[in-house]
Amino acid sequence: MEYFAGIDVSLRFCAVCIVDGKGTVLLERELPCEVSDIAECLGTLPHPIERVGFEAGTMSQHLFYGLKAEGFDVVCMEARQANAALSAMRNKTDKNDARGIAQVLRTGWFNPVHMKSRAAQGVRALLSTRKALLKKTMDLANEVRGLLKIFGIRLPMTVKHGSFDGVVRPLIEMDDVLTHALVPLLDARVVLYQHFLELDRRVKRAASHDEVCMRMMTIPGVEPIASLTFKAAVDDPTRFKRSRTVGAHFGLTPRRYQSGEHDNPGRISKAGDRDVRATLYAAANALLMRTMAGPQIKSWGMRLMRTKGRRRAVVA
């Protein structure tokens, strides 16, 4: 007889349910969301657990590699598919979700999610912190712009990030009220921008020391951000059987609705990592508008843009 364990994971606690091959519930328990507690609970069963499963989420990597180290066969399920199966239950509770996950695991009706390596997650964390600091820097700059408009000071439409402080500070130091209110905001923005520049240097250094990223940056329009983002998202290229499935994995292929006489292709599915789609879109836009790309590919893109529009040309 085979035995399966389903785990409904939350931030502090998790619900564990163990079923046998016929679907009979053998054990249900609520535990702290820690690898040691979960492993101890699963070890209390006198029979070995065939497979342990849970939905993809923020705690997935920690639990996946932790339970793997304890000797369990662990599966991380695609969240949307698991949610579709669990939505059939009348009452949504952690206990019922764990029971449903165990039954889905037993029947095999799930798609496993690739768990990225620690190195890939580290690169993604570096890119995310860089993006967050840039966004906060821009938010503070926009806040300064808005407050200055109240006092009749209108800044130029485009001011570079590096020269923003040099343009604004002389304007507000002539007024005691503005100095008292806005100088702390400018000081905070300068600190954030300096940290952003340091993270930007780290990103470029990481891309320059990676052979795969250097090869991708030979493509017109592909810069360190795009190459690192794509490499970290793919992580293990061998998990894709064909290169054309990569586009579908990141949500760049059209949806399709077919029923009876209806067969309607739609827009791109937008499944998968949205940061990858945004980065690839920016790289394609740079290829069309700002790079000296090869004449054939650029002329093809420009013809497509004239017939289909700029947005569709960039996606294609």
mmCIF file of N, CA and C in Angstrom, residues 82-192:
data_model
loop_
_atom_site.group_PDB
_atom_site.id
_atom_site.type_symbol
_atom_site.label_atom_id
_atom_site.label_comp_id
_atom_site.label_asym_id
_atom_site.label_seq_id
_atom_site.Cartn_x
_atom_site.Cartn_y
_atom_site.Cartn_z
ATOM 1 N N ALA A 82 -3.889 23.229 -8.698
ATOM 2 C CA ALA A 82 -4.327 22.741 -7.391
ATOM 3 C C ALA A 82 -5.547 23.513 -6.894
ATOM 4 N N ASN A 83 -5.572 24.820 -7.129
ATOM 5 C CA ASN A 83 -6.718 25.627 -6.708
ATOM 6 C C ASN A 83 -7.992 25.218 -7.439
ATOM 7 N N ALA A 84 -7.860 24.857 -8.717
ATOM 8 C CA ALA A 84 -9.038 24.410 -9.469
ATOM 9 C C ALA A 84 -9.589 23.118 -8.892
ATOM 10 N N ALA A 85 -8.710 22.233 -8.426
ATOM 11 C CA ALA A 85 -9.173 20.978 -7.835
ATOM 12 C C ALA A 85 -9.787 21.209 -6.458
ATOM 13 N N LEU A 86 -9.185 22.101 -5.674
ATOM 14 C CA LEU A 86 -9.676 22.340 -4.318
ATOM 15 C C LEU A 86 -10.958 23.161 -4.297
ATOM 16 N N SER A 87 -11.240 23.894 -5.372
ATOM 17 C CA SER A 87 -12.436 24.736 -5.394
ATOM 18 C C SER A 87 -13.719 23.913 -5.403
ATOM 19 N N ALA A 88 -13.624 22.609 -5.690
ATOM 20 C CA ALA A 88 -14.827 21.768 -5.688
ATOM 21 C C ALA A 88 -15.332 21.492 -4.278
ATOM 22 N N MET A 89 -14.511 21.716 -3.274
ATOM 23 C CA MET A 89 -14.931 21.483 -1.895
ATOM 24 C C MET A 89 -15.879 22.583 -1.423
ATOM 25 N N ARG A 90 -16.854 22.185 -0.638
ATOM 26 C CA ARG A 90 -17.865 23.134 -0.193
ATOM 27 C C ARG A 90 -17.286 24.152 0.788
ATOM 28 N N ASN A 91 -16.521 23.684 1.767
ATOM 29 C CA ASN A 91 -15.940 24.552 2.796
ATOM 30 C C ASN A 91 -14.430 24.609 2.622
ATOM 31 N N LYS A 92 -13.921 25.824 2.564
ATOM 32 C CA LYS A 92 -12.470 25.996 2.412
ATOM 33 C C LYS A 92 -11.842 26.212 3.787
ATOM 34 N N THR A 93 -11.123 25.222 4.261
ATOM 35 C CA THR A 93 -10.359 25.318 5.495
ATOM 36 C C THR A 93 -8.973 24.741 5.237
ATOM 37 N N ASP A 94 -8.042 25.036 6.128
ATOM 38 C CA ASP A 94 -6.694 24.489 5.970
ATOM 39 C C ASP A 94 -6.720 22.963 6.015
ATOM 40 N N LYS A 95 -7.558 22.421 6.878
ATOM 41 C CA LYS A 95 -7.674 20.970 7.005
ATOM 42 C C LYS A 95 -8.195 20.348 5.711
ATOM 43 N N ASN A 96 -9.227 20.953 5.131
ATOM 44 C CA ASN A 96 -9.782 20.430 3.886
ATOM 45 C C ASN A 96 -8.824 20.609 2.722
ATOM 46 N N ASP A 97 -8.090 21.728 2.706
ATOM 47 C CA ASP A 97 -7.108 21.942 1.642
ATOM 48 C C ASP A 97 -6.007 20.890 1.692
ATOM 49 N N ALA A 98 -5.511 20.575 2.892
ATOM 50 C CA ALA A 98 -4.486 19.543 3.021
ATOM 51 C C ALA A 98 -5.022 18.189 2.562
ATOM 52 N N ARG A 99 -6.285 17.905 2.909
ATOM 53 C CA ARG A 99 -6.889 16.639 2.477
ATOM 54 C C ARG A 99 -7.029 16.606 0.960
ATOM 55 N N GLY A 100 -7.450 17.723 0.367
ATOM 56 C CA GLY A 100 -7.569 17.769 -1.086
ATOM 57 C C GLY A 100 -6.231 17.636 -1.786
ATOM 58 N N ILE A 101 -5.204 18.267 -1.248
ATOM 59 C CA ILE A 101 -3.869 18.154 -1.849
ATOM 60 C C ILE A 101 -3.376 16.712 -1.792
ATOM 61 N N ALA A 102 -3.640 16.026 -0.677
ATOM 62 C CA ALA A 102 -3.234 14.621 -0.566
ATOM 63 C C ALA A 102 -3.961 13.761 -1.602
ATOM 64 N N GLN A 103 -5.250 14.030 -1.842
ATOM 65 C CA GLN A 103 -5.995 13.253 -2.830
ATOM 66 C C GLN A 103 -5.505 13.550 -4.245
ATOM 67 N N VAL A 104 -5.209 14.808 -4.542
ATOM 68 C CA VAL A 104 -4.651 15.158 -5.854
ATOM 69 C C VAL A 104 -3.310 14.472 -6.051
ATOM 70 N N LEU A 105 -2.507 14.441 -5.006
ATOM 71 C CA LEU A 105 -1.212 13.775 -5.068
ATOM 72 C C LEU A 105 -1.377 12.280 -5.326
ATOM 73 N N ARG A 106 -2.389 11.684 -4.703
ATOM 74 C CA ARG A 106 -2.632 10.248 -4.866
ATOM 75 C C ARG A 106 -3.072 9.909 -6.293
ATOM 76 N N THR A 107 -3.931 10.757 -6.871
ATOM 77 C CA THR A 107 -4.452 10.485 -8.212
ATOM 78 C C THR A 107 -3.466 10.853 -9.317
ATOM 79 N N GLY A 108 -2.503 11.713 -8.996
ATOM 80 C CA GLY A 108 -1.528 12.125 -10.007
ATOM 81 C C GLY A 108 -1.995 13.226 -10.923
ATOM 82 N N TRP A 109 -3.141 13.854 -10.588
ATOM 83 C CA TRP A 109 -3.669 14.924 -11.447
ATOM 84 C C TRP A 109 -3.062 16.266 -11.039
ATOM 85 N N PHE A 110 -1.810 16.452 -11.385
ATOM 86 C CA PHE A 110 -1.122 17.697 -11.058
ATOM 87 C C PHE A 110 0.081 17.860 -11.977
ATOM 88 N N ASN A 111 0.544 19.105 -12.084
ATOM 89 C CA ASN A 111 1.768 19.418 -12.810
ATOM 90 C C ASN A 111 2.836 19.836 -11.806
ATOM 91 N N PRO A 112 3.957 19.146 -11.761
ATOM 92 C CA PRO A 112 5.016 19.559 -10.826
ATOM 93 C C PRO A 112 5.670 20.858 -11.270
ATOM 94 N N VAL A 113 6.038 21.678 -10.308
ATOM 95 C CA VAL A 113 6.701 22.951 -10.562
ATOM 96 C C VAL A 113 8.206 22.772 -10.363
ATOM 97 N N HIS A 114 8.971 23.291 -11.305
ATOM 98 C CA HIS A 114 10.427 23.238 -11.163
ATOM 99 C C HIS A 114 10.869 24.129 -10.013
ATOM 100 N N MET A 115 11.650 23.588 -9.111
ATOM 101 C CA MET A 115 12.159 24.361 -7.988
ATOM 102 C C MET A 115 13.541 24.889 -8.348
ATOM 103 N N LYS A 116 13.661 26.194 -8.403
ATOM 104 C CA LYS A 116 14.910 26.808 -8.841
ATOM 105 C C LYS A 116 16.035 26.577 -7.834
ATOM 106 N N SER A 117 17.240 26.589 -8.346
ATOM 107 C CA SER A 117 18.410 26.408 -7.495
ATOM 108 C C SER A 117 18.630 27.642 -6.631
ATOM 109 N N ARG A 118 19.465 27.472 -5.610
ATOM 110 C CA ARG A 118 19.759 28.589 -4.713
ATOM 111 C C ARG A 118 20.487 29.717 -5.448
ATOM 112 N N ALA A 119 21.348 29.347 -6.411
ATOM 113 C CA ALA A 119 22.067 30.365 -7.181
ATOM 114 C C ALA A 119 21.099 31.204 -8.005
ATOM 115 N N ALA A 120 20.108 30.548 -8.645
ATOM 116 C CA ALA A 120 19.125 31.285 -9.438
ATOM 117 C C ALA A 120 18.266 32.183 -8.556
ATOM 118 N N GLN A 121 17.896 31.695 -7.381
ATOM 119 C CA GLN A 121 17.114 32.526 -6.461
ATOM 120 C C GLN A 121 17.924 33.711 -5.959
ATOM 121 N N GLY A 122 19.233 33.518 -5.784
ATOM 122 C CA GLY A 122 20.083 34.636 -5.379
ATOM 123 C C GLY A 122 20.140 35.725 -6.437
ATOM 124 N N VAL A 123 20.230 35.325 -7.711
ATOM 125 C CA VAL A 123 20.235 36.300 -8.810
ATOM 126 C C VAL A 123 18.901 37.035 -8.870
ATOM 127 N N ARG A 124 17.801 36.312 -8.697
ATOM 128 C CA ARG A 124 16.485 36.942 -8.704
ATOM 129 C C ARG A 124 16.333 37.926 -7.542
ATOM 130 N N ALA A 125 16.888 37.571 -6.379
ATOM 131 C CA ALA A 125 16.829 38.492 -5.238
ATOM 132 C C ALA A 125 17.623 39.762 -5.531
ATOM 133 N N LEU A 126 18.786 39.616 -6.176
ATOM 134 C CA LEU A 126 19.589 40.785 -6.530
ATOM 135 C C LEU A 126 18.844 41.691 -7.507
ATOM 136 N N LEU A 127 18.209 41.099 -8.518
ATOM 137 C CA LEU A 127 17.452 41.886 -9.488
ATOM 138 C C LEU A 127 16.236 42.547 -8.849
ATOM 139 N N SER A 128 15.591 41.845 -7.915
ATOM 140 C CA SER A 128 14.405 42.403 -7.261
ATOM 141 C C SER A 128 14.755 43.580 -6.368
ATOM 142 N N THR A 129 15.853 43.476 -5.619
ATOM 143 C CA THR A 129 16.248 44.597 -4.756
ATOM 144 C C THR A 129 16.670 45.800 -5.592
ATOM 145 N N ARG A 130 17.347 45.559 -6.693
ATOM 146 C CA ARG A 130 17.716 46.673 -7.588
ATOM 147 C C ARG A 130 16.466 47.364 -8.118
ATOM 148 N N LYS A 131 15.488 46.582 -8.558
ATOM 149 C CA LYS A 131 14.254 47.144 -9.089
ATOM 150 C C LYS A 131 13.488 47.909 -8.016
ATOM 151 N N ALA A 132 13.466 47.370 -6.781
ATOM 152 C CA ALA A 132 12.738 48.032 -5.693
ATOM 153 C C ALA A 132 13.371 49.379 -5.352
ATOM 154 N N LEU A 133 14.710 49.441 -5.300
ATOM 155 C CA LEU A 133 15.372 50.710 -4.987
ATOM 156 C C LEU A 133 15.161 51.733 -6.093
ATOM 157 N N LEU A 134 15.188 51.288 -7.339
ATOM 158 C CA LEU A 134 14.938 52.219 -8.440
ATOM 159 C C LEU A 134 13.521 52.766 -8.369
ATOM 160 N N LYS A 135 12.567 51.909 -8.065
ATOM 161 C CA LYS A 135 11.168 52.352 -7.975
ATOM 162 C C LYS A 135 10.985 53.360 -6.838
ATOM 163 N N LYS A 136 11.595 53.094 -5.679
ATOM 164 C CA LYS A 136 11.463 54.020 -4.560
ATOM 165 C C LYS A 136 12.154 55.349 -4.863
ATOM 166 N N THR A 137 13.275 55.289 -5.571
ATOM 167 C CA THR A 137 13.951 56.528 -5.976
ATOM 168 C C THR A 137 13.059 57.361 -6.884
ATOM 169 N N MET A 138 12.408 56.711 -7.832
ATOM 170 C CA MET A 138 11.508 57.430 -8.730
ATOM 171 C C MET A 138 10.281 57.958 -7.991
ATOM 172 N N ASP A 139 9.786 57.183 -7.029
ATOM 173 C CA ASP A 139 8.628 57.652 -6.255
ATOM 174 C C ASP A 139 8.958 58.920 -5.470
ATOM 175 N N LEU A 140 10.131 58.970 -4.851
ATOM 176 C CA LEU A 140 10.520 60.166 -4.100
ATOM 177 C C LEU A 140 10.725 61.359 -5.029
ATOM 178 N N ALA A 141 11.291 61.104 -6.205
ATOM 179 C CA ALA A 141 11.470 62.198 -7.159
ATOM 180 C C ALA A 141 10.119 62.751 -7.618
ATOM 181 N N ASN A 142 9.170 61.860 -7.871
ATOM 182 C CA ASN A 142 7.843 62.318 -8.280
ATOM 183 C C ASN A 142 7.130 63.068 -7.148
ATOM 184 N N GLU A 143 7.364 62.629 -5.904
ATOM 185 C CA GLU A 143 6.776 63.334 -4.765
ATOM 186 C C GLU A 143 7.325 64.756 -4.672
ATOM 187 N N VAL A 144 8.628 64.917 -4.894
ATOM 188 C CA VAL A 144 9.237 66.256 -4.879
ATOM 189 C C VAL A 144 8.665 67.112 -5.998
ATOM 190 N N ARG A 145 8.516 66.529 -7.180
ATOM 191 C CA ARG A 145 7.942 67.272 -8.310
ATOM 192 C C ARG A 145 6.543 67.786 -7.964
ATOM 193 N N GLY A 146 5.721 66.898 -7.396
ATOM 194 C CA GLY A 146 4.362 67.292 -7.076
ATOM 195 C C GLY A 146 4.289 68.384 -6.031
ATOM 196 N N LEU A 147 5.147 68.323 -5.003
ATOM 197 C CA LEU A 147 5.128 69.344 -3.958
ATOM 198 C C LEU A 147 5.639 70.685 -4.474
ATOM 199 N N LEU A 148 6.610 70.646 -5.380
ATOM 200 C CA LEU A 148 7.140 71.902 -5.916
ATOM 201 C C LEU A 148 6.112 72.619 -6.797
ATOM 202 N N LYS A 149 5.237 71.857 -7.451
ATOM 203 C CA LYS A 149 4.220 72.490 -8.295
ATOM 204 C C LYS A 149 3.294 73.381 -7.480
ATOM 205 N N ILE A 150 3.067 72.991 -6.227
ATOM 206 C CA ILE A 150 2.184 73.802 -5.378
ATOM 207 C C ILE A 150 2.754 75.207 -5.192
ATOM 208 N N PHE A 151 4.079 75.303 -5.162
ATOM 209 C CA PHE A 151 4.740 76.599 -4.966
ATOM 210 C C PHE A 151 5.153 77.244 -6.285
ATOM 211 N N GLY A 152 4.628 76.742 -7.392
ATOM 212 C CA GLY A 152 4.883 77.350 -8.688
ATOM 213 C C GLY A 152 6.206 76.995 -9.313
ATOM 214 N N ILE A 153 6.899 76.001 -8.789
ATOM 215 C CA ILE A 153 8.195 75.579 -9.351
ATOM 216 C C ILE A 153 7.948 74.338 -10.202
ATOM 217 N N ARG A 154 8.185 74.470 -11.486
ATOM 218 C CA ARG A 154 7.986 73.354 -12.412
ATOM 219 C C ARG A 154 9.337 72.888 -12.932
ATOM 220 N N LEU A 155 9.661 71.649 -12.637
ATOM 221 C CA LEU A 155 10.931 71.080 -13.073
ATOM 222 C C LEU A 155 10.845 70.691 -14.539
ATOM 223 N N PRO A 156 11.991 70.569 -15.211
ATOM 224 C CA PRO A 156 11.971 70.099 -16.605
ATOM 225 C C PRO A 156 11.323 68.722 -16.722
ATOM 226 N N MET A 157 10.813 68.408 -17.908
ATOM 227 C CA MET A 157 10.125 67.138 -18.119
ATOM 228 C C MET A 157 11.040 65.953 -17.851
ATOM 229 N N THR A 158 12.280 66.046 -18.307
ATOM 230 C CA THR A 158 13.225 64.946 -18.129
ATOM 231 C C THR A 158 14.442 65.449 -17.360
ATOM 232 N N VAL A 159 14.660 64.837 -16.219
ATOM 233 C CA VAL A 159 15.859 65.099 -15.420
ATOM 234 C C VAL A 159 16.455 63.745 -15.065
ATOM 235 N N LYS A 160 17.717 63.542 -15.388
ATOM 236 C CA LYS A 160 18.352 62.259 -15.118
ATOM 237 C C LYS A 160 18.437 62.016 -13.618
ATOM 238 N N HIS A 161 18.442 60.739 -13.251
ATOM 239 C CA HIS A 161 18.477 60.388 -11.830
ATOM 240 C C HIS A 161 19.711 60.958 -11.133
ATOM 241 N N GLY A 162 20.842 60.912 -11.827
ATOM 242 C CA GLY A 162 22.073 61.372 -11.203
ATOM 243 C C GLY A 162 22.140 62.870 -10.997
ATOM 244 N N SER A 163 21.452 63.627 -11.832
ATOM 245 C CA SER A 163 21.512 65.085 -11.732
ATOM 246 C C SER A 163 20.281 65.690 -11.059
ATOM 247 N N PHE A 164 19.354 64.850 -10.586
ATOM 248 C CA PHE A 164 18.116 65.361 -10.000
ATOM 249 C C PHE A 164 18.398 66.206 -8.760
ATOM 250 N N ASP A 165 19.254 65.709 -7.881
ATOM 251 C CA ASP A 165 19.538 66.433 -6.649
ATOM 252 C C ASP A 165 20.210 67.773 -6.945
ATOM 253 N N GLY A 166 21.125 67.802 -7.923
ATOM 254 C CA GLY A 166 21.803 69.044 -8.271
ATOM 255 C C GLY A 166 20.881 70.078 -8.884
ATOM 256 N N VAL A 167 19.802 69.637 -9.529
ATOM 257 C CA VAL A 167 18.846 70.572 -10.122
ATOM 258 C C VAL A 167 17.876 71.101 -9.076
ATOM 259 N N VAL A 168 17.414 70.250 -8.177
ATOM 260 C CA VAL A 168 16.338 70.614 -7.257
ATOM 261 C C VAL A 168 16.857 71.350 -6.029
ATOM 262 N N ARG A 169 17.971 70.895 -5.472
ATOM 263 C CA ARG A 169 18.425 71.449 -4.201
ATOM 264 C C ARG A 169 18.658 72.960 -4.248
ATOM 265 N N PRO A 170 19.321 73.523 -5.295
ATOM 266 C CA PRO A 170 19.470 74.989 -5.329
ATOM 267 C C PRO A 170 18.135 75.738 -5.382
ATOM 268 N N LEU A 171 17.107 75.108 -5.974
ATOM 269 C CA LEU A 171 15.812 75.784 -6.074
ATOM 270 C C LEU A 171 15.116 75.892 -4.730
ATOM 271 N N ILE A 172 15.236 74.864 -3.897
ATOM 272 C CA ILE A 172 14.495 74.880 -2.638
ATOM 273 C C ILE A 172 15.282 75.540 -1.518
ATOM 274 N N GLU A 173 16.608 75.655 -1.656
ATOM 275 C CA GLU A 173 17.396 76.280 -0.590
ATOM 276 C C GLU A 173 17.191 77.782 -0.528
ATOM 277 N N MET A 174 16.559 78.364 -1.548
ATOM 278 C CA MET A 174 16.264 79.795 -1.535
ATOM 279 C C MET A 174 15.022 80.121 -0.716
ATOM 280 N N ASP A 175 14.291 79.081 -0.306
ATOM 281 C CA ASP A 175 13.052 79.276 0.448
ATOM 282 C C ASP A 175 13.144 78.461 1.730
ATOM 283 N N ASP A 176 12.983 79.120 2.892
ATOM 284 C CA ASP A 176 13.114 78.421 4.170
ATOM 285 C C ASP A 176 12.032 77.363 4.359
ATOM 286 N N VAL A 177 10.818 77.670 3.899
ATOM 287 C CA VAL A 177 9.724 76.705 4.048
ATOM 288 C C VAL A 177 10.004 75.432 3.253
ATOM 289 N N LEU A 178 10.437 75.586 2.002
ATOM 290 C CA LEU A 178 10.752 74.425 1.173
ATOM 291 C C LEU A 178 11.956 73.665 1.716
ATOM 292 N N THR A 179 12.935 74.386 2.213
ATOM 293 C CA THR A 179 14.118 73.734 2.785
ATOM 294 C C THR A 179 13.738 72.872 3.975
ATOM 295 N N HIS A 180 12.893 73.403 4.836
ATOM 296 C CA HIS A 180 12.486 72.675 6.036
ATOM 297 C C HIS A 180 11.689 71.411 5.678
ATOM 298 N N ALA A 181 10.936 71.458 4.590
ATOM 299 C CA ALA A 181 10.047 70.343 4.257
ATOM 300 C C ALA A 181 10.679 69.322 3.315
ATOM 301 N N LEU A 182 11.484 69.781 2.352
ATOM 302 C CA LEU A 182 11.899 68.892 1.264
ATOM 303 C C LEU A 182 13.337 68.395 1.344
ATOM 304 N N VAL A 183 14.197 69.075 2.095
ATOM 305 C CA VAL A 183 15.589 68.624 2.166
ATOM 306 C C VAL A 183 15.699 67.199 2.721
ATOM 307 N N PRO A 184 14.970 66.814 3.782
ATOM 308 C CA PRO A 184 15.038 65.409 4.228
ATOM 309 C C PRO A 184 14.601 64.420 3.146
ATOM 310 N N LEU A 185 13.622 64.828 2.322
ATOM 311 C CA LEU A 185 13.176 63.956 1.241
ATOM 312 C C LEU A 185 14.282 63.776 0.202
ATOM 313 N N LEU A 186 14.968 64.876 -0.118
ATOM 314 C CA LEU A 186 16.077 64.793 -1.064
ATOM 315 C C LEU A 186 17.227 63.959 -0.506
ATOM 316 N N ASP A 187 17.513 64.125 0.785
ATOM 317 C CA ASP A 187 18.598 63.348 1.394
ATOM 318 C C ASP A 187 18.292 61.848 1.351
ATOM 319 N N ALA A 188 17.046 61.499 1.628
ATOM 320 C CA ALA A 188 16.655 60.086 1.580
ATOM 321 C C ALA A 188 16.755 59.541 0.161
ATOM 322 N N ARG A 189 16.371 60.355 -0.818
ATOM 323 C CA ARG A 189 16.463 59.920 -2.206
ATOM 324 C C ARG A 189 17.912 59.706 -2.632
ATOM 325 N N VAL A 190 18.803 60.581 -2.200
ATOM 326 C CA VAL A 190 20.219 60.439 -2.555
ATOM 327 C C VAL A 190 20.780 59.126 -2.014
ATOM 328 N N VAL A 191 20.430 58.796 -0.774
ATOM 329 C CA VAL A 191 20.923 57.549 -0.182
ATOM 330 C C VAL A 191 20.390 56.344 -0.949
ATOM 331 N N LEU A 192 19.096 56.366 -1.273
ATOM 332 C CA LEU A 192 18.519 55.260 -2.036
ATOM 333 C C LEU A 192 19.176 55.133 -3.403
#
